[in-house]
mmCIF file of C-alpha atoms and ligand atoms in Angstrom:
data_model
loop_
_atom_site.group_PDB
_atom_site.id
_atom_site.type_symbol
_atom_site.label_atom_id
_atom_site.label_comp_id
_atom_site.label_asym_id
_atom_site.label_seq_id
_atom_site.Cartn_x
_atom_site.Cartn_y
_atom_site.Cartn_z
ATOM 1 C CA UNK A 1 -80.950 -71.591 -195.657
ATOM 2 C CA UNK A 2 -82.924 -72.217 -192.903
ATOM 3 C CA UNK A 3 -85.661 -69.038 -191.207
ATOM 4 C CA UNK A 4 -85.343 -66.744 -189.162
ATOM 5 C CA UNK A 5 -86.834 -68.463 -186.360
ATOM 6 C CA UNK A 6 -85.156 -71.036 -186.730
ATOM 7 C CA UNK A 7 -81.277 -70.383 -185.905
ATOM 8 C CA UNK A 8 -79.878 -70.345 -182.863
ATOM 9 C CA UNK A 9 -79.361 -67.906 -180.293
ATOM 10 C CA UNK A 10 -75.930 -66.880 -180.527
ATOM 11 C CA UNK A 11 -75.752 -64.236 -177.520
ATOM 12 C CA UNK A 12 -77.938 -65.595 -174.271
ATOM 13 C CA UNK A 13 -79.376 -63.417 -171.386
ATOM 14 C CA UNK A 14 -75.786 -63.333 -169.834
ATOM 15 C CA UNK A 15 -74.339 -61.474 -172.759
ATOM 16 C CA UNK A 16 -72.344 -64.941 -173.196
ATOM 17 C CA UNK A 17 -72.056 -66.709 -176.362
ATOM 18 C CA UNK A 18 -72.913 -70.039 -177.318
ATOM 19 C CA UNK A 19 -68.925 -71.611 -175.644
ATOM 20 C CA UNK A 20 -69.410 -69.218 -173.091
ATOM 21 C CA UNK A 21 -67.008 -66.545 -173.985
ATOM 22 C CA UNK A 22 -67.585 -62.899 -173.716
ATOM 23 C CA UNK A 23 -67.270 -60.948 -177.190
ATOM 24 C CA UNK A 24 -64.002 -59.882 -176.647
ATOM 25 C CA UNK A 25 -62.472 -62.960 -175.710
ATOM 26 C CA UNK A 26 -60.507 -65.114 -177.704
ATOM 27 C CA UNK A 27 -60.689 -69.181 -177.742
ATOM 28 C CA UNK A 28 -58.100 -70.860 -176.253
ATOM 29 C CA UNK A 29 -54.682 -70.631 -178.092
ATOM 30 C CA UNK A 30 -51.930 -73.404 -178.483
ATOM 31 C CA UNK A 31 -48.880 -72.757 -180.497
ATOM 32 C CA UNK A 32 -46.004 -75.909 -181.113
ATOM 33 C CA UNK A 33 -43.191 -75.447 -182.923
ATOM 34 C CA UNK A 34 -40.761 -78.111 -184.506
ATOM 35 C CA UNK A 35 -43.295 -80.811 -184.742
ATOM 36 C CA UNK A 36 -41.930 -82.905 -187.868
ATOM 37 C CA UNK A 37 -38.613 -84.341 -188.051
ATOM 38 C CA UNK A 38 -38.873 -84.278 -192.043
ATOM 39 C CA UNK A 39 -39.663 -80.823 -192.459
ATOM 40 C CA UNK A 40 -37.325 -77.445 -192.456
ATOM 41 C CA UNK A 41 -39.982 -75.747 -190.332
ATOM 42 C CA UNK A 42 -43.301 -77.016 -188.904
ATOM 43 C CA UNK A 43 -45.890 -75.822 -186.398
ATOM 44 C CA UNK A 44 -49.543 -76.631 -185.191
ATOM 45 C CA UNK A 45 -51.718 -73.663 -184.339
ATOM 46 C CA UNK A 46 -54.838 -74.428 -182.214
ATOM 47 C CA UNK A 47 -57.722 -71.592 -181.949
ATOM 48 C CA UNK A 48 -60.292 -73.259 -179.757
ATOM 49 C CA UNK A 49 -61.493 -76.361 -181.963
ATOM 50 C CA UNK A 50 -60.008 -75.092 -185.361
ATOM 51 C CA UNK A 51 -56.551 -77.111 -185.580
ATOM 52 C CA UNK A 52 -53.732 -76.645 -188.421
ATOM 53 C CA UNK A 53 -50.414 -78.098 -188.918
ATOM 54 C CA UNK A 54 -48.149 -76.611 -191.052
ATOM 55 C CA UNK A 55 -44.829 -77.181 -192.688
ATOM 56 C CA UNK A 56 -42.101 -75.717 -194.627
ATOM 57 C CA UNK A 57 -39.367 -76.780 -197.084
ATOM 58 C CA UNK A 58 -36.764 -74.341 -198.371
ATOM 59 C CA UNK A 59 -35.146 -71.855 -199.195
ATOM 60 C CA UNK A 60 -34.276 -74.561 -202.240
ATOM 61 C CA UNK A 61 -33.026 -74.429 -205.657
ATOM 62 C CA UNK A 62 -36.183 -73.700 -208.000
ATOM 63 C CA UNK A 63 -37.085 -76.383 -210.293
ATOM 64 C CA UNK A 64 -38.495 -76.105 -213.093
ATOM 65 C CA UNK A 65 -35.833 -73.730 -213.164
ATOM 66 C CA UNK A 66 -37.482 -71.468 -215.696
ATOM 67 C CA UNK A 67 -40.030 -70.881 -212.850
ATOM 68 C CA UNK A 68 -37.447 -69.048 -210.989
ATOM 69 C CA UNK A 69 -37.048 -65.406 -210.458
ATOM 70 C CA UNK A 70 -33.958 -63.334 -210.275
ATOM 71 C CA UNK A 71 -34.592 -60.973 -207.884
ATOM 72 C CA UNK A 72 -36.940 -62.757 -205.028
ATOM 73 C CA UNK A 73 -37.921 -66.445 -203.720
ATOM 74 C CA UNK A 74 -40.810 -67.937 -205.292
ATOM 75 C CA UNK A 75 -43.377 -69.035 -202.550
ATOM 76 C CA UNK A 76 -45.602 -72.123 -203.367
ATOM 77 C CA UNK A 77 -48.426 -72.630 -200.769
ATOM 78 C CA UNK A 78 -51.228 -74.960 -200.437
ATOM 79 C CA UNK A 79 -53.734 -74.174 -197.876
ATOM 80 C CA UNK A 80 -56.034 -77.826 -197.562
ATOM 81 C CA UNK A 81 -58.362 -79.422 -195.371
ATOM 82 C CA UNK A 82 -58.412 -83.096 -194.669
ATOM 83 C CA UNK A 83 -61.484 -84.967 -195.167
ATOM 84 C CA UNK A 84 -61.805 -85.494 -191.625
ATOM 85 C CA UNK A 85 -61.311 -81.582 -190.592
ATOM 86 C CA UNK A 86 -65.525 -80.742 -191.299
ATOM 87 C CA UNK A 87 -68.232 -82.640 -189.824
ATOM 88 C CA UNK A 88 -69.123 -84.051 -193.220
ATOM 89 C CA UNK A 89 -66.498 -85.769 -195.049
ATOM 90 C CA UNK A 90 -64.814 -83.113 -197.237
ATOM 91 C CA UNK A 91 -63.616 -84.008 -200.767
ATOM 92 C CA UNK A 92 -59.624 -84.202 -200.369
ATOM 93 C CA UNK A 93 -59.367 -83.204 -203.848
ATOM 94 C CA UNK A 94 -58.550 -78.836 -204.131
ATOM 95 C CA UNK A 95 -61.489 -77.088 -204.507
ATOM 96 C CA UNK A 96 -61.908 -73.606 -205.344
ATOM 97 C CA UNK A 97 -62.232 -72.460 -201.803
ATOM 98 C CA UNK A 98 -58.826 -73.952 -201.109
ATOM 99 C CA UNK A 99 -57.209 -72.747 -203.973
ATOM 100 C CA UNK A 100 -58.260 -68.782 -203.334
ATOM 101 C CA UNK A 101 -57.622 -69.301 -199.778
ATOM 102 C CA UNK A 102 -54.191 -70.246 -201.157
ATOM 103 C CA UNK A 103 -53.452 -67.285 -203.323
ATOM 104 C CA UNK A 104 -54.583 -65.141 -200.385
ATOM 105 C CA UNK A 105 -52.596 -66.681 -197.860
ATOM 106 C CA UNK A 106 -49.329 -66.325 -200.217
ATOM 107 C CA UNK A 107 -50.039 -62.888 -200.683
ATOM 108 C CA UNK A 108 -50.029 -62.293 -196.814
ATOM 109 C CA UNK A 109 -46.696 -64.661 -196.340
ATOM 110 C CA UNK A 110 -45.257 -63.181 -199.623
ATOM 111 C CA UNK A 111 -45.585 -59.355 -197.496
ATOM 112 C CA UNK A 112 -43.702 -61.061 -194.834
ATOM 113 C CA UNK A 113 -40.932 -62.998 -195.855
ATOM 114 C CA UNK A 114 -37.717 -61.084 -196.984
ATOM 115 C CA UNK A 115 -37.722 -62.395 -200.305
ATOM 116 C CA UNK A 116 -35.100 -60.742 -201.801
ATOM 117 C CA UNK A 117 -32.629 -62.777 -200.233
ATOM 118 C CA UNK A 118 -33.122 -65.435 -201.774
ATOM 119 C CA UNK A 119 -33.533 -64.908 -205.453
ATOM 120 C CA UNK A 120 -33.599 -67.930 -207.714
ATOM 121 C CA UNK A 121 -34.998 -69.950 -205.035
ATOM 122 C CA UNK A 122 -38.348 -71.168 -203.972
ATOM 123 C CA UNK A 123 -39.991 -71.998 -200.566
ATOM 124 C CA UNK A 124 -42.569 -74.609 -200.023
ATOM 125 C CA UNK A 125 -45.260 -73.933 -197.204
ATOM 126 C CA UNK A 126 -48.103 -76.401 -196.557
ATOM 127 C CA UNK A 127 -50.676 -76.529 -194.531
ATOM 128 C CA UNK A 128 -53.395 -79.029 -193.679
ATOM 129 C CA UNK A 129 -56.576 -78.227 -191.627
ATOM 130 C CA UNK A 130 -57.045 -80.694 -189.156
ATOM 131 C CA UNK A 131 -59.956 -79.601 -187.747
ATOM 132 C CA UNK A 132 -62.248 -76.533 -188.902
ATOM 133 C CA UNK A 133 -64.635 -74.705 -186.304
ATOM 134 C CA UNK A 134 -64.011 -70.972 -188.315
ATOM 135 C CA UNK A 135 -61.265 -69.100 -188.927
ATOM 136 C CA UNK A 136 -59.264 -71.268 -190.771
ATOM 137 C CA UNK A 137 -58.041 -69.199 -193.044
ATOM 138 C CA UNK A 138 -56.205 -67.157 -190.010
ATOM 139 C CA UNK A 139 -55.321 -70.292 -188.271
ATOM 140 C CA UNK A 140 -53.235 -72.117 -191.341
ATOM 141 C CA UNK A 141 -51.839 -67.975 -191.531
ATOM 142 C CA UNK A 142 -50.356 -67.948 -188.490
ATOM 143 C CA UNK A 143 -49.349 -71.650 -188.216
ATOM 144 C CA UNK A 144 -47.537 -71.367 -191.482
ATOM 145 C CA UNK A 145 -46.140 -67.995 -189.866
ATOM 146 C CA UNK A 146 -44.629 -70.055 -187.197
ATOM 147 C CA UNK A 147 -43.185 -72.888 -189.114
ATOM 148 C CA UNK A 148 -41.439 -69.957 -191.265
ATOM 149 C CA UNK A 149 -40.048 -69.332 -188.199
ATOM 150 C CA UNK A 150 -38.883 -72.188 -186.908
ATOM 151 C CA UNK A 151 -36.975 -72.739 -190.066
ATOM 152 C CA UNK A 152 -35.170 -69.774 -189.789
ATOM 153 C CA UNK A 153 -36.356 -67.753 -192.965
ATOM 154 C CA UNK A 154 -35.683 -64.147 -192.382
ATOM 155 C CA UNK A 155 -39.369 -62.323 -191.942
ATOM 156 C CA UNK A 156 -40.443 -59.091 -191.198
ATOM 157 C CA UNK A 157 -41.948 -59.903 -188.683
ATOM 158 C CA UNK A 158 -44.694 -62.691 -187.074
ATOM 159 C CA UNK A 159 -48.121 -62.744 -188.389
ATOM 160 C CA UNK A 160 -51.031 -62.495 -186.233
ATOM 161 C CA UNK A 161 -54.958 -62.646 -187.188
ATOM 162 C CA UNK A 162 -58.232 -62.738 -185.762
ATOM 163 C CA UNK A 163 -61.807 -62.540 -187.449
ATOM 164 C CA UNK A 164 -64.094 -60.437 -185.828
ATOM 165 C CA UNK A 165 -68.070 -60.515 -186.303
ATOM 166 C CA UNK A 166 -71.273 -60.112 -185.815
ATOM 167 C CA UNK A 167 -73.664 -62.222 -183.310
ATOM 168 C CA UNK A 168 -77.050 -61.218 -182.833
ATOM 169 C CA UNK A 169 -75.386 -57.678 -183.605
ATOM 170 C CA UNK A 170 -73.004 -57.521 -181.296
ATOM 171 C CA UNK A 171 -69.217 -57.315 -182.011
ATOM 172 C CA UNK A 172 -68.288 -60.720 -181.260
ATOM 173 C CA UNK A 173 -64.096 -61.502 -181.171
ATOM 174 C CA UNK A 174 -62.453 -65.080 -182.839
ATOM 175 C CA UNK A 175 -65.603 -66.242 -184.550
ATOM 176 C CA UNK A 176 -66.599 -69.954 -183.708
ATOM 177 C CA UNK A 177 -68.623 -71.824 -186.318
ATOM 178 C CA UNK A 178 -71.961 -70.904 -185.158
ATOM 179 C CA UNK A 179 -71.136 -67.737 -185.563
ATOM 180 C CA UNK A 180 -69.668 -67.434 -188.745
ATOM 181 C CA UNK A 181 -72.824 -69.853 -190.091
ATOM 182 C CA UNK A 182 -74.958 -67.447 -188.527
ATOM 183 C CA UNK A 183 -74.355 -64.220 -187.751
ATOM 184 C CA UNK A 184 -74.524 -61.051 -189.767
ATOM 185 C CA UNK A 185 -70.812 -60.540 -191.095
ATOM 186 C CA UNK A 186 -67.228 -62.236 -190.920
ATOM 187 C CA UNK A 187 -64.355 -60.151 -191.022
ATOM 188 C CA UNK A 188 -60.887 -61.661 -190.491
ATOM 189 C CA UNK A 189 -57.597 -59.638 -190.689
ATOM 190 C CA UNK A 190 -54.201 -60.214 -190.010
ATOM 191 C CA UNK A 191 -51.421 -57.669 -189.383
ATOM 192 C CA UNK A 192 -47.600 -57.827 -188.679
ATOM 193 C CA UNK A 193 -48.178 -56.187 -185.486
ATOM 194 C CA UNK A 194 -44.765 -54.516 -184.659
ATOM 195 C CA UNK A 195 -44.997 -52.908 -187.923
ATOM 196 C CA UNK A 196 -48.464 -52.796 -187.824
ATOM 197 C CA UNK A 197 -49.040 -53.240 -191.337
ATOM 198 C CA UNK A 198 -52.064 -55.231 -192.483
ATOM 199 C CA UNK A 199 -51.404 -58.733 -194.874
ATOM 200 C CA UNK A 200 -55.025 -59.620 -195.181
ATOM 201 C CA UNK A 201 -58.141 -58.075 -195.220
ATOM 202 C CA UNK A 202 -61.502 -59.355 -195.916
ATOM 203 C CA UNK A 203 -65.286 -58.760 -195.190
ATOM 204 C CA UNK A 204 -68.188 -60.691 -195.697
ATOM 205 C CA UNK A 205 -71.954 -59.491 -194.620
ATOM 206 C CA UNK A 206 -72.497 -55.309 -193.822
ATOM 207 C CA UNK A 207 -70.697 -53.474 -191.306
ATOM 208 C CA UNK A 208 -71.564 -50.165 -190.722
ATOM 209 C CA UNK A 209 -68.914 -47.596 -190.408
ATOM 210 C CA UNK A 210 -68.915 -46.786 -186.699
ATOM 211 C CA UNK A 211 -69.279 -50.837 -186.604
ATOM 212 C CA UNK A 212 -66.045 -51.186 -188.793
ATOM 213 C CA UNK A 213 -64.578 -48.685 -186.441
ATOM 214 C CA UNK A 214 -65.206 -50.827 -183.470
ATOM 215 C CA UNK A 215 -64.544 -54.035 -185.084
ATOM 216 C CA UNK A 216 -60.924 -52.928 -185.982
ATOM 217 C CA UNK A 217 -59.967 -51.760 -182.728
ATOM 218 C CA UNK A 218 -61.386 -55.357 -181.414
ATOM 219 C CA UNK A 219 -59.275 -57.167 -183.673
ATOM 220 C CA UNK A 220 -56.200 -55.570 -182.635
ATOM 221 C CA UNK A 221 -56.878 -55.931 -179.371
ATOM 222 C CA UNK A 222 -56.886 -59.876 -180.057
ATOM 223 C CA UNK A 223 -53.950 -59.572 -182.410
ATOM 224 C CA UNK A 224 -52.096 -57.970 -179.684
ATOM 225 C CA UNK A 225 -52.932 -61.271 -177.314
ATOM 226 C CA UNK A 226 -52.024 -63.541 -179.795
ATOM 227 C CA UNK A 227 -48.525 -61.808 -180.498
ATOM 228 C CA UNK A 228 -47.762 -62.379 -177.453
ATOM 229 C CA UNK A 229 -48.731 -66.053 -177.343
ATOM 230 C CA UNK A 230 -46.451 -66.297 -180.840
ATOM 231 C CA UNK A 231 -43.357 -64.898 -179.233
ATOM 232 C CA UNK A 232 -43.739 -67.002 -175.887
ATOM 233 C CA UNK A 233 -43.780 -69.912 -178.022
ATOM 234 C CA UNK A 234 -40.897 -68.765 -180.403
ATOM 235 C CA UNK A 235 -38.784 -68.230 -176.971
ATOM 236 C CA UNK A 236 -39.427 -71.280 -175.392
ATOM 237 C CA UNK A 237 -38.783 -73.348 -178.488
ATOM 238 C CA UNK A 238 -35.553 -71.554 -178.777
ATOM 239 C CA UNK A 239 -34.622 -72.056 -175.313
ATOM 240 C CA UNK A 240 -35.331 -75.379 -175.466
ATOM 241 C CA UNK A 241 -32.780 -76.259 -178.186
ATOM 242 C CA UNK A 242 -30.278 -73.859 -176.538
HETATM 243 P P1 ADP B 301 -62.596 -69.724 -192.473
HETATM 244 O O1 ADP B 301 -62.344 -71.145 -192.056
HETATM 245 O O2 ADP B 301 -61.329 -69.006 -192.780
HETATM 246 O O3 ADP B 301 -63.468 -68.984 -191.477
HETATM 247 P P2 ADP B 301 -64.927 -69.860 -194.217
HETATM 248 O O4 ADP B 301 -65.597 -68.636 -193.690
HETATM 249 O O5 ADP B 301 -65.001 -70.142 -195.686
HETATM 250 O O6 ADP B 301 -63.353 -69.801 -193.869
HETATM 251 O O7 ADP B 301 -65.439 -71.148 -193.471
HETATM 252 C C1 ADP B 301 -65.984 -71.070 -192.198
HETATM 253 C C2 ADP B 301 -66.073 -72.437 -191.587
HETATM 254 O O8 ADP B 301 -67.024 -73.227 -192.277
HETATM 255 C C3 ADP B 301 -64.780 -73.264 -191.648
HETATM 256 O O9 ADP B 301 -63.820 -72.905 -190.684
HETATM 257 C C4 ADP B 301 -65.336 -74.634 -191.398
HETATM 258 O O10 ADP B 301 -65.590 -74.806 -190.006
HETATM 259 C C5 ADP B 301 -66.629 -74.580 -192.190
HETATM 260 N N1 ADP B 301 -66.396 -75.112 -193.542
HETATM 261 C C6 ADP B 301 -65.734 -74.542 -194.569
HETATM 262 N N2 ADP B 301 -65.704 -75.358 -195.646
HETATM 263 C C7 ADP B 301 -66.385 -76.470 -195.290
HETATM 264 C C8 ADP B 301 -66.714 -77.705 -195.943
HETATM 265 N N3 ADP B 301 -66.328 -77.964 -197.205
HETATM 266 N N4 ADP B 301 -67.426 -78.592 -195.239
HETATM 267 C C9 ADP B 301 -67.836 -78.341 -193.985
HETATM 268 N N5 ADP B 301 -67.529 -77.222 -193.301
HETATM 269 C C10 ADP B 301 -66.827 -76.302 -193.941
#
């Protein structure tokens, strides 16, 4: 790791940060739905730079069958990024990262989906990281959110996430790679808003509490934002094929 000195300013005289948002703003947000013919669901998800597609296949008969349960779906989900997604080649083959980020990201889809109807089945959700600038773990969430909704599997409701962090100790919003790299903590979360229930949770670097405080209140301000931008794009998708 490099010194002290030596990283960069993430907050300038301005009180902007280093793409010129304020701390409470999120990046730019683009939402598609229906975006591969082949699939039963697909969306891309854009936050700013960080860019996922994702896809689903099912509800579908579970094979091996003895991997089937008889009382709820079985969700399989692969959370990857492409070699070209980081700004070094990354290695295409899973690596621990991917697989944890995985398990976690099932857990969160798993307290969505109404799995119950659908026992003896499984459902297949992929997604693939085309581009990583933070918060990709939030991005490939909601993008695999939305392709669960455009194929029509019964949820609880839409899943929306933000990180929230710390820049040169101040609460920044949506965490760009700079900031994550360097600042003093990364905390994303993601919450079914309308129920507002929380799917994922997770904190790295110190918080204090009256920071925690804050920071939670930030991030569902954001969430709130990006709800919105989920259900636009549900609607319009919708009124499109009507
Ligand atoms: P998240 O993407 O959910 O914020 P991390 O905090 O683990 O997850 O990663 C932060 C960022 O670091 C990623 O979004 C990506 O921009 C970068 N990154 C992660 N893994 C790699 C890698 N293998 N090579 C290069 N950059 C990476």
């Amino acid at each position: 790791m490099l010194a002290a000195q030596q990283r960069p300013r993430l907050i300038d005289e301005r009180g902007l940060r280093t793409d010129g948002r304020r701390p409470d703003e999120l990046r730019p947000i683009r939402i598609e739905l229906g975006v591969l013919k082949n699939a039963d669901g697909s969306a891309i998800f854009e936050m700013g730079n960080t860019k996922v597609i994702a896809a689903v296949y099912g509800p579908k008969e579970m094979h091996p069958r003895h991997m089937a349960l008889p009382d709820r779906t079985v969700l399989r989900v692969r959370y990857h990024m492409t070699p070209f997604s980081t700004d070094e080649r990354k290695n295409p083959a899973p690596s621990r990262r991917e697989i944890e980020l995985s398990k976690v990201i099932r857990e969160a889809l798993e307290s969505a989906i109404l799995t119950e109807l659908f026992p003896r089945a499984t459902i297949d959700v992929f997604m693939e990281v085309l581009q990583a600038d933070a918060g990709t773990r939030l991005v490939s969430l909601m993008a695999a959110s939305m392709a669960l909704a455009d194929a029509g599997i019964p949820m609880r409701d839409l899943i929306a996430g933000v990180a929230v962090g710390k820049a040169d100790e101040v609460l920044v919003l949506d965490l760009n790679e700079a900031e994550d790299m360097w600042g003093g903590a990364d905390m994303p979360i993601a919450m079914m808003p309308s129920l507002n229930k929380v799917v994922l949770f997770q904190l790295n670097g110190t918080m204090t509490p009256e920071e925690l405080r804050q920071a939670l209140e930030l991030a569902k301000k954001g969430i709130a934002e990006i709800y919105q931008l989920e259900k636009k794009a549900i609607k319009e998708k919708f009124v499109e094929v009507s």
